[in-house]
Coordinates of C-alpha atoms and ligand atoms in Angstrom, one line a residue:
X24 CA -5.6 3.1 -18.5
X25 CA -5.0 6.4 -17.3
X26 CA -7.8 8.2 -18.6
X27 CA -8.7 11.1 -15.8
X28 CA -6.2 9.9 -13.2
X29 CA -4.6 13.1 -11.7
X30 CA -0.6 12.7 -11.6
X31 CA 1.4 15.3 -10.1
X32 CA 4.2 15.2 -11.8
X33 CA 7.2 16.8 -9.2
X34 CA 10.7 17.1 -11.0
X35 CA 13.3 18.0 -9.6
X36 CA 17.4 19.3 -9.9
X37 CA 19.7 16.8 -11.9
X38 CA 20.0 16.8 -15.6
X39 CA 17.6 14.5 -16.3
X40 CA 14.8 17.3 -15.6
X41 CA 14.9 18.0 -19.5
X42 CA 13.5 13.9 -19.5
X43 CA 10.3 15.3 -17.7
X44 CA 8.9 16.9 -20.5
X45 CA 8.8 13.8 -22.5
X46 CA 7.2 11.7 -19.6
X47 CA 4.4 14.9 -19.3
X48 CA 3.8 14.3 -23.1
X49 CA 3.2 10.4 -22.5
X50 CA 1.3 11.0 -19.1
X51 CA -0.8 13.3 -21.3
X52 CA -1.4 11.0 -24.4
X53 CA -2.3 8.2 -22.3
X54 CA -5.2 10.4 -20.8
X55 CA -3.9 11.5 -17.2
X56 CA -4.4 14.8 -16.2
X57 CA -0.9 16.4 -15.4
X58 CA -0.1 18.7 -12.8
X59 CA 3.0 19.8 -12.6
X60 CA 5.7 20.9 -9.8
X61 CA 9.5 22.1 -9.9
X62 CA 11.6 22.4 -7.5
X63 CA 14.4 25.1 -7.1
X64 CA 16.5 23.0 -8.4
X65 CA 14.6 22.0 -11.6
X66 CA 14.2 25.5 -13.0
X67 CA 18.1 25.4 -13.0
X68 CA 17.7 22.6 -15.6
X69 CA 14.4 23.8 -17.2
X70 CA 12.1 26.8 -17.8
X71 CA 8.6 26.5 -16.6
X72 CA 7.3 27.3 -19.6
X73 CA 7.9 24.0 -21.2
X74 CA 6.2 22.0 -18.9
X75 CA 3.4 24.7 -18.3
X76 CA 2.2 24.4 -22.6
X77 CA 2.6 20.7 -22.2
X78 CA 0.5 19.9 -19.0
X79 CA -3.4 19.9 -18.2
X80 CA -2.0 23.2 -15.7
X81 CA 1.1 25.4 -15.2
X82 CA 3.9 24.3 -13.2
X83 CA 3.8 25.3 -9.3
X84 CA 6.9 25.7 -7.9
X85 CA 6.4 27.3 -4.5
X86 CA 4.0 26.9 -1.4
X87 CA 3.7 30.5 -1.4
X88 CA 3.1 32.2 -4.4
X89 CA -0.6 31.2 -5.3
X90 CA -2.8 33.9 -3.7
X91 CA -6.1 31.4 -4.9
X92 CA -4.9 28.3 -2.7
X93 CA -3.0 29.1 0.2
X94 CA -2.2 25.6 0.9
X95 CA -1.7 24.2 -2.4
X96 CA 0.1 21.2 -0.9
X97 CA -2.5 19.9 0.7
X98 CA -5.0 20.5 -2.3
X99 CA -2.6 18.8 -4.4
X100 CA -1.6 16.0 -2.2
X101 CA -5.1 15.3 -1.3
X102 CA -6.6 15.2 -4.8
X103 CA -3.5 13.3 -6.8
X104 CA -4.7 9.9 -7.9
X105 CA -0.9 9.7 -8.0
X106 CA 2.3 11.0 -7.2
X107 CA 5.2 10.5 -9.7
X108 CA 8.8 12.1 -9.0
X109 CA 10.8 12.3 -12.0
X110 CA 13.8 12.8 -12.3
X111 CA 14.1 12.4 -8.4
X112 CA 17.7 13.4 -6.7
X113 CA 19.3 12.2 -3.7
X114 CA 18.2 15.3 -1.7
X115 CA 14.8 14.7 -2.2
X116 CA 15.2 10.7 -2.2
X117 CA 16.6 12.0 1.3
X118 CA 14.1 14.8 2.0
X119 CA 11.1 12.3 1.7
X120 CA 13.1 9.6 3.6
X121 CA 13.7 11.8 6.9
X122 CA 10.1 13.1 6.5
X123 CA 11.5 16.5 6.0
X124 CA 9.2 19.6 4.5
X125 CA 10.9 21.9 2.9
X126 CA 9.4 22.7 -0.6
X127 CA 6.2 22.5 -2.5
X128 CA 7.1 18.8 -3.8
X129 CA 8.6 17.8 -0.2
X130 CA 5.1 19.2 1.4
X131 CA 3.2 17.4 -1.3
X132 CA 4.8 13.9 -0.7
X133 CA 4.3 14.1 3.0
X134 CA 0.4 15.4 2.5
X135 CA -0.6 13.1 0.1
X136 CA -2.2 9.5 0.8
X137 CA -1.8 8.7 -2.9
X138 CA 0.1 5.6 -4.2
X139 CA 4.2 7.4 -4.5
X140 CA 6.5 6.6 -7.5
X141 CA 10.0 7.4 -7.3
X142 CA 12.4 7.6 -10.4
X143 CA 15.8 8.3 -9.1
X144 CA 18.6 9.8 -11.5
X145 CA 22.1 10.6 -10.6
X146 CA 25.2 9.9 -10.8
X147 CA 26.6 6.1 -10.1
X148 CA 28.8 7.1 -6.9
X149 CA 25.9 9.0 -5.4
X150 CA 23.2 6.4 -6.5
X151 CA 25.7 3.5 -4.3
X152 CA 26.3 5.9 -1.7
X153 CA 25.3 4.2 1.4
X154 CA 23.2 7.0 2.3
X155 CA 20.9 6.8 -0.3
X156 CA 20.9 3.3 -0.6
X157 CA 19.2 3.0 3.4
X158 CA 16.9 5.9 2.1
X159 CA 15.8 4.4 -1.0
X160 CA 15.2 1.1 1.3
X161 CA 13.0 2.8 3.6
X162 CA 11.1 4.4 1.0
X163 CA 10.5 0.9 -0.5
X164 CA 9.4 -0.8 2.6
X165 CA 6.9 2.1 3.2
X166 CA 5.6 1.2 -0.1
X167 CA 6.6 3.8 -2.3
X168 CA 7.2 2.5 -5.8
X169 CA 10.8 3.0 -6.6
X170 CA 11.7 2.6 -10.4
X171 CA 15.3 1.6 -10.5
X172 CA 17.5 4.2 -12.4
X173 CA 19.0 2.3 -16.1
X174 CA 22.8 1.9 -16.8
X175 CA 24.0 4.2 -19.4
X176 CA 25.8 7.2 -20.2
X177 CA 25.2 9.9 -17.4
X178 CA 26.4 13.9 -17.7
X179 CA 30.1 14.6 -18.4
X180 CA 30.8 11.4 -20.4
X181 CA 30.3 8.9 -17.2
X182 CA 29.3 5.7 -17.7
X183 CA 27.5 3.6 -14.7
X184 CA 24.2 2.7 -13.1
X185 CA 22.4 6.3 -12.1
X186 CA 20.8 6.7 -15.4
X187 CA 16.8 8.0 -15.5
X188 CA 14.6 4.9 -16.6
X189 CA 13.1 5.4 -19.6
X190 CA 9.9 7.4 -20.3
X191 CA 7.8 4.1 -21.4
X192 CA 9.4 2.2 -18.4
X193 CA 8.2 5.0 -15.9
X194 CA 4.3 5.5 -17.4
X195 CA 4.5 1.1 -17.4
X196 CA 5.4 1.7 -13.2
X197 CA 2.8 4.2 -13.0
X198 CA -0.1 2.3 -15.3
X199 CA 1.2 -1.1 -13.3
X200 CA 0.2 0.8 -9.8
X201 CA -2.8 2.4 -11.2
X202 CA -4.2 -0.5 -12.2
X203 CA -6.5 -1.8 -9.9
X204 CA -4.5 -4.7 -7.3
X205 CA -5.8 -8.2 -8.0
X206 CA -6.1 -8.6 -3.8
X207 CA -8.8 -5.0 -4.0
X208 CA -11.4 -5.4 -1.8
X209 CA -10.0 -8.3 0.2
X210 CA -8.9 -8.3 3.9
X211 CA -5.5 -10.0 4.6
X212 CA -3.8 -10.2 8.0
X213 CA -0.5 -11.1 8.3
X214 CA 1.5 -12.1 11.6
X215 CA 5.4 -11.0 11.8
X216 CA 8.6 -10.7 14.3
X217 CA 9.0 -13.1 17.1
X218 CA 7.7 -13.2 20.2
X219 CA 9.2 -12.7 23.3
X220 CA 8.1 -14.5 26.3
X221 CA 8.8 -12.9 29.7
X222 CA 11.5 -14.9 32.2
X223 CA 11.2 -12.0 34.9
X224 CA 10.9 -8.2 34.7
X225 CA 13.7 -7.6 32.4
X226 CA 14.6 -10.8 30.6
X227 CA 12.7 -12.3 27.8
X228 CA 13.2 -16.0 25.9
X229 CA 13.1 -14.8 22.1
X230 CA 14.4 -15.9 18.8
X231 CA 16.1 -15.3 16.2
X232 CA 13.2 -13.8 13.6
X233 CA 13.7 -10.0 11.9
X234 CA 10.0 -9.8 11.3
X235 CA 11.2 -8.6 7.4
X236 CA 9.2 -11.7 6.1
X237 CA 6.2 -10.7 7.2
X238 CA 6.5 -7.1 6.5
X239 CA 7.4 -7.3 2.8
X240 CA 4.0 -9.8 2.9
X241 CA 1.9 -6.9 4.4
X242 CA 3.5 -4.3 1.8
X243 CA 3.1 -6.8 -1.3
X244 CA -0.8 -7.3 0.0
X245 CA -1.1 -3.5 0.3
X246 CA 0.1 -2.6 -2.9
X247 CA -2.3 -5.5 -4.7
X248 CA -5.2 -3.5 -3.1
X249 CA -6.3 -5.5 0.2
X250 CA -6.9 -4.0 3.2
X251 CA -4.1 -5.3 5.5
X252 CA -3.4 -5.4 9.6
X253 CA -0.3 -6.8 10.4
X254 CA 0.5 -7.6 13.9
X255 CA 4.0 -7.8 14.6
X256 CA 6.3 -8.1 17.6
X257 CA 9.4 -5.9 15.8
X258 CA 10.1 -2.4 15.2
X259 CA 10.2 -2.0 11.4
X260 CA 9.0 1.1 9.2
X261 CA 4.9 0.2 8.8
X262 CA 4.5 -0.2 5.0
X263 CA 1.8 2.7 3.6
X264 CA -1.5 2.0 4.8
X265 CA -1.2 -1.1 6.7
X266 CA -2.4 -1.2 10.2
X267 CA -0.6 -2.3 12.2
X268 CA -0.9 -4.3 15.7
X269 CA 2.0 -4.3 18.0
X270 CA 2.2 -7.8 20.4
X271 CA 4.4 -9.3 21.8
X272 CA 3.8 -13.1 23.4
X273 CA 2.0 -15.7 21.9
X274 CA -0.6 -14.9 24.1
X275 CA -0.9 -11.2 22.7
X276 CA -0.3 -12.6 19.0
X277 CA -3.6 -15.4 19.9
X278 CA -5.4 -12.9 20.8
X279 CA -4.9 -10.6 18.1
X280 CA -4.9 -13.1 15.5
X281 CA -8.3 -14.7 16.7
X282 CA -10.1 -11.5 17.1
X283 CA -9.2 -10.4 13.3
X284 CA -9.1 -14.1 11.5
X285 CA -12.7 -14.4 11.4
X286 CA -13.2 -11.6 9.2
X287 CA -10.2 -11.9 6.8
X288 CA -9.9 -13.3 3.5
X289 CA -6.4 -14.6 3.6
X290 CA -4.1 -15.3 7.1
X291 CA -0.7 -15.4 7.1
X292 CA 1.2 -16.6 10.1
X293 CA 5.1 -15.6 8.7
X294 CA 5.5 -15.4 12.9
X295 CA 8.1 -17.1 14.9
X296 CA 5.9 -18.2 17.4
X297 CA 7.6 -19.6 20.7
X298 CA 6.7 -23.2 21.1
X299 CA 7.8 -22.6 25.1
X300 CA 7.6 -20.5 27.8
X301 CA 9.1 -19.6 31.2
X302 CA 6.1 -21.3 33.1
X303 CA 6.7 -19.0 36.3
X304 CA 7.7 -15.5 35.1
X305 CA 9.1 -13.4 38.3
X306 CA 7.3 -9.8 38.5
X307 CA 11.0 -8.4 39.8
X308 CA 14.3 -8.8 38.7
X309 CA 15.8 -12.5 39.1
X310 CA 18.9 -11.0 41.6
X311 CA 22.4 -12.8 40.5
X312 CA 23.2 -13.3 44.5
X313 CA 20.3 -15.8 44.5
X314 CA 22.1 -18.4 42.1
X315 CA 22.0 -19.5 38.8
X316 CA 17.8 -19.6 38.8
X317 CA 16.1 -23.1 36.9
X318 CA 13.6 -22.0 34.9
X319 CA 10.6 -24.4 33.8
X320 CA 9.0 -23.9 30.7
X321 CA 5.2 -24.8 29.6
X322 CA 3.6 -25.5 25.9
X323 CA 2.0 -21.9 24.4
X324 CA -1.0 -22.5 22.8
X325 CA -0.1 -23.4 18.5
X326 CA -1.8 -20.0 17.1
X327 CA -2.0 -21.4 13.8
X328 CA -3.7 -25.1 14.5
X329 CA -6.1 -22.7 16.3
X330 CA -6.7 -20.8 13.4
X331 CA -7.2 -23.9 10.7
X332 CA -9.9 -25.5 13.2
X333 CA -11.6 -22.8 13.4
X334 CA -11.2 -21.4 9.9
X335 CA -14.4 -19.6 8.1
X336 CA -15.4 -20.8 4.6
X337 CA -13.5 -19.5 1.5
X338 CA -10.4 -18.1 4.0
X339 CA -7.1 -18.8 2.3
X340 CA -4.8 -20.0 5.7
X341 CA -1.1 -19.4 5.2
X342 CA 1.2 -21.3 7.2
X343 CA 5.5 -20.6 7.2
X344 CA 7.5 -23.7 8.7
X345 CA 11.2 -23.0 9.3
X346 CA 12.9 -26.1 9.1
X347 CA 16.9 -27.1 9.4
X348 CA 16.2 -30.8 8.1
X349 CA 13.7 -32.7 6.0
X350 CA 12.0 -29.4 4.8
X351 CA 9.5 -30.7 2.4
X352 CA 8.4 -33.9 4.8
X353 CA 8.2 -31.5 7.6
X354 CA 6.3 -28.7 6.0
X355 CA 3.7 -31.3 4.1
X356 CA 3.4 -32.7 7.6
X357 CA 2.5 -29.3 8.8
X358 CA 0.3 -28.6 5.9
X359 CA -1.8 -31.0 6.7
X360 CA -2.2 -31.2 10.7
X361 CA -2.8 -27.4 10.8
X362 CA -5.0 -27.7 8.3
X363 CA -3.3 -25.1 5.9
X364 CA -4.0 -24.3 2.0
X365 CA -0.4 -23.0 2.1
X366 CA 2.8 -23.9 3.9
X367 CA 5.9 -21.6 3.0
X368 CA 9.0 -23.9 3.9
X369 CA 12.5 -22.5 4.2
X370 CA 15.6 -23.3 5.3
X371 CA 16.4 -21.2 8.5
X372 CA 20.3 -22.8 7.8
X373 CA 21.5 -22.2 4.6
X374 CA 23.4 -19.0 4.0
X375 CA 21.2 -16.3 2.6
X376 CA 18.0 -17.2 3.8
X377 CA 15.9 -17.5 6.6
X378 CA 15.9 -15.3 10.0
X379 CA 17.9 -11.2 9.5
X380 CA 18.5 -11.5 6.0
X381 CA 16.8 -9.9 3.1
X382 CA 16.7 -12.8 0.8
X383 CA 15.1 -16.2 1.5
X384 CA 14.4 -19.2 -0.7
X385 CA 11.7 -20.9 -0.6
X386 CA 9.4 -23.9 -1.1
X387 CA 5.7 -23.4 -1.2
X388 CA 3.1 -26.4 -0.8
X389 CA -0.6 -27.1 -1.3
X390 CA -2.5 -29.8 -0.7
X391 CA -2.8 -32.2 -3.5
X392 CA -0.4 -29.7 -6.0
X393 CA 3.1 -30.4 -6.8
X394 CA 5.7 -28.2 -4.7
X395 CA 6.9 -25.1 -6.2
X396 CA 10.5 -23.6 -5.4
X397 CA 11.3 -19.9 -4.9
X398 CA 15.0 -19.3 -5.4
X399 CA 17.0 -17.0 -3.5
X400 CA 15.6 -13.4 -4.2
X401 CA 15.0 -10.6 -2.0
X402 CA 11.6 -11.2 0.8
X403 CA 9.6 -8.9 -1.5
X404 CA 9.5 -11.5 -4.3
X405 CA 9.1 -13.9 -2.1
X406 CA 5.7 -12.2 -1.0
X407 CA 5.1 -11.6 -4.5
X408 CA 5.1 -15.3 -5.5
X409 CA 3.0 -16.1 -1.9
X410 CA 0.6 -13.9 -3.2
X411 CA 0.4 -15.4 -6.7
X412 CA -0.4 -18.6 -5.2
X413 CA -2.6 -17.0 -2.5
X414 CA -4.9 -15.6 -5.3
X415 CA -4.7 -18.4 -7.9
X416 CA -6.5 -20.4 -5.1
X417 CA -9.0 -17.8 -4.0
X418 CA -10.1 -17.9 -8.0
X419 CA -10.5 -21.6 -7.6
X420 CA -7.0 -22.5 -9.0
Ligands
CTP501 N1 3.0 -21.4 14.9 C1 1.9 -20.9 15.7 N2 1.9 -21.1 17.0 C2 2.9 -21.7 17.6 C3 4.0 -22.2 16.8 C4 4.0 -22.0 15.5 O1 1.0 -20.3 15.1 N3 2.9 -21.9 18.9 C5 2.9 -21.2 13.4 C6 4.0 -20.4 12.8 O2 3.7 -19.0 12.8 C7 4.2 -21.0 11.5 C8 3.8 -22.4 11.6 O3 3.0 -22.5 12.9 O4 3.4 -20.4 10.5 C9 4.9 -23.4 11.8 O5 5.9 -23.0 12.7 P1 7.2 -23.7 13.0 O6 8.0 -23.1 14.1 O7 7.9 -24.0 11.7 O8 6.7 -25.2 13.5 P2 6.0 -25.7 14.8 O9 4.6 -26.0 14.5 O10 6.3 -24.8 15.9 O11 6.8 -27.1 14.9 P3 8.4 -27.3 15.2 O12 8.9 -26.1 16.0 O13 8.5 -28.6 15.9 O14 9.1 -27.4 13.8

């Protein structure tokens, strides 16, 4: 499966470096075409020349040093099929993070366009430390594959999580993102964050909705291969090569979602749309002296109904209902006025799920199929079973 796929393999400081040579072996046996780099750090932990007899080249270990390419970064990054960091520390788990160049490996993460896998290794106190925790987060929701470290025995007799996953658990991660996506080729839009409808120049009627949902269903799609826009109302990280369309009212979400519908393959409204809006937003600021204003509000137009009267042949229509009561009768009520081959039901309620947090539960339905139920797991596996049921029906299931 990885038969001429070029992997730059970057290692760098912890103890777990001495793993790397094991993982070039398996990269190698399975047909990829190595190329190493070392950081500073890594030659502390191992000689070059280990890695240099083992790979397709010799280990690079600084931007400067090659009088044949004077950027190498940029060569490498460009032509890597993949890049796999292994062992990867919390300074470079940081480094990458905060977008920081500051070494061959750093330079080549930030210059490449290539899927990113990330094996962290050290130990437990550092692996929990808050600080890397939020890094390794935003990694992830850019869509860099992170492969989570194993619990074990780490340097100096310690026992915790922090542990370098094991080589066939790391070439499995990088085979798994290699392999071609079973959404390539398709064009998905996706719909996140709630909108905000203006009352006057500075106040806005919005809910409660983190937009998380819909961006961990715009980094799932991405990473199975579609090409994906995502137009959102919220200021989160962008996953790796979505596009992304910032609105902000319903109006702006219609418009964007009617303009790119027609084309797509699969829509997926995850958006808290308002249902209302201030009928008569002021262009000023409503002054306090002037009383406690009354503010009508009018029907915005339902994006979504729009969307499933209008919706082209073969399209897969997604719907999400957030319900406090009835959520099945609801949803299936939804499901079929909107004209939907999905609804995605949860309950905005319970603890856990719903609006801010990072898990949800959830009940998907289709027309005519029994209802299948998501239990609480993080929003990314929620997209991930979305999607399973996304492309089972696109293949006629
Ligand atoms: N939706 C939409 N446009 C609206 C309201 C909702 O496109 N003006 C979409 C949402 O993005 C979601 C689905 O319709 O995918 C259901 O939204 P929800 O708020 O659960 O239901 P509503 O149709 O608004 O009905 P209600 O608020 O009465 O439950």
């Amino acid at each position: 499966m990885l038969a001429g796929k070029r992997i730059v393999l970057g290692v760098t400081g912890g103890i777990a470096a001495y793993k790397s040579v094991e993982l070039c072996r398996r990269l190698i046996d399975a047909g990829a075409h190595v190329v190493p780099v070392m950081t500073a750090g890594a030659e502390r932990f191992l000689g070059t020349t280990t890695l240099s007899a083992l790979a397709s080249e010799p280990v690079r270990t600084r931007l400067w040093d090659d009088p044949e390419t004077p950027i190498p970064h940029t060569k490498l990054g460009q032509n890597a099929d993949l890049v796999l960091v292994a062992p990867a520390t919390a300074r470079i788990i940081g480094a990458y993070a905060a977008g920081l160049s500051t070494d061959l490996l750093t330079n080549v993460l930030l210059a490449t366009r290539a899927p990113v896998v990330v094996c962290p290794a050290m130990h437990t106190e550092m692996w929990e430390h808050p600080a890397v925790v939020d890094n390794v987060a935003t990694l992830r929701a850019r869509g860099v594959h992170v492969v989570d470290p194993e619990s074990g025995r780490l340097a100096g007799g310690d026992v915790g999580a922090g542990r370098l996953a094991s080589p066939e658990s790391i070439v499995a991660a990088v085979e798994a993102v290699l392999a071609p996506g079973d959404l390539t080729g398709q064009r998905v839009v996706v719909s996140a964050g709630g909108t905000r409808e203006p009352i006057d120049a500075v106040r806005v009627l919005a809910n409660r909705s983190s937009g998380k949902q819909g961006y961990a269903l715009a980094a799932e799609a991405a990473a199975r291969g579609a090409a994906v826009t995502l137009v959102s109302t919220v200021d989160l990280p962008t996953p790796g090569g979505v596009e992304l369309v910032p609105v902000e009212t319903a109006d702006e979400m219609k418009s964007a979602m009617d303009r790119l519908a027609p084309t797509a393959d699969v829509v997926v409204m995850a958006a808290a749309v308002a249902d209302f809006r201030p009928a008569d937003p002021s262009d000023g600021k409503l002054k306090k002296r002037d009383g406690v204003p009354v503010i009508s509000l009018e029907p915005t137009p339902d994006i979504l109904a729009g969307l499933g009267a209008a919706k082209p042949d073969g399209q897969v229509l997604v719907g999400f209902a957030a319900e406090t009561d009835d959520l099945a009768a609801n949803a299936a009520e939804k499901l079929d006025a909107k004209r939907l081959d999905l609804i995605v039901a949860n309950d905005v309620s319970a603890p856990e799920t719903g609006f801010a947090h990072d898990t949800n539960a959830v009940t998907i339905l289709a027309p005519d199929s029994p209802a299948c139920t998501v239990p609480l797991a993080d929003k990314r596996t929620i997209a991930a079973a979305v999607f399973d049921r996304v492309v089972q029906i696109r293949s006629g299931g």
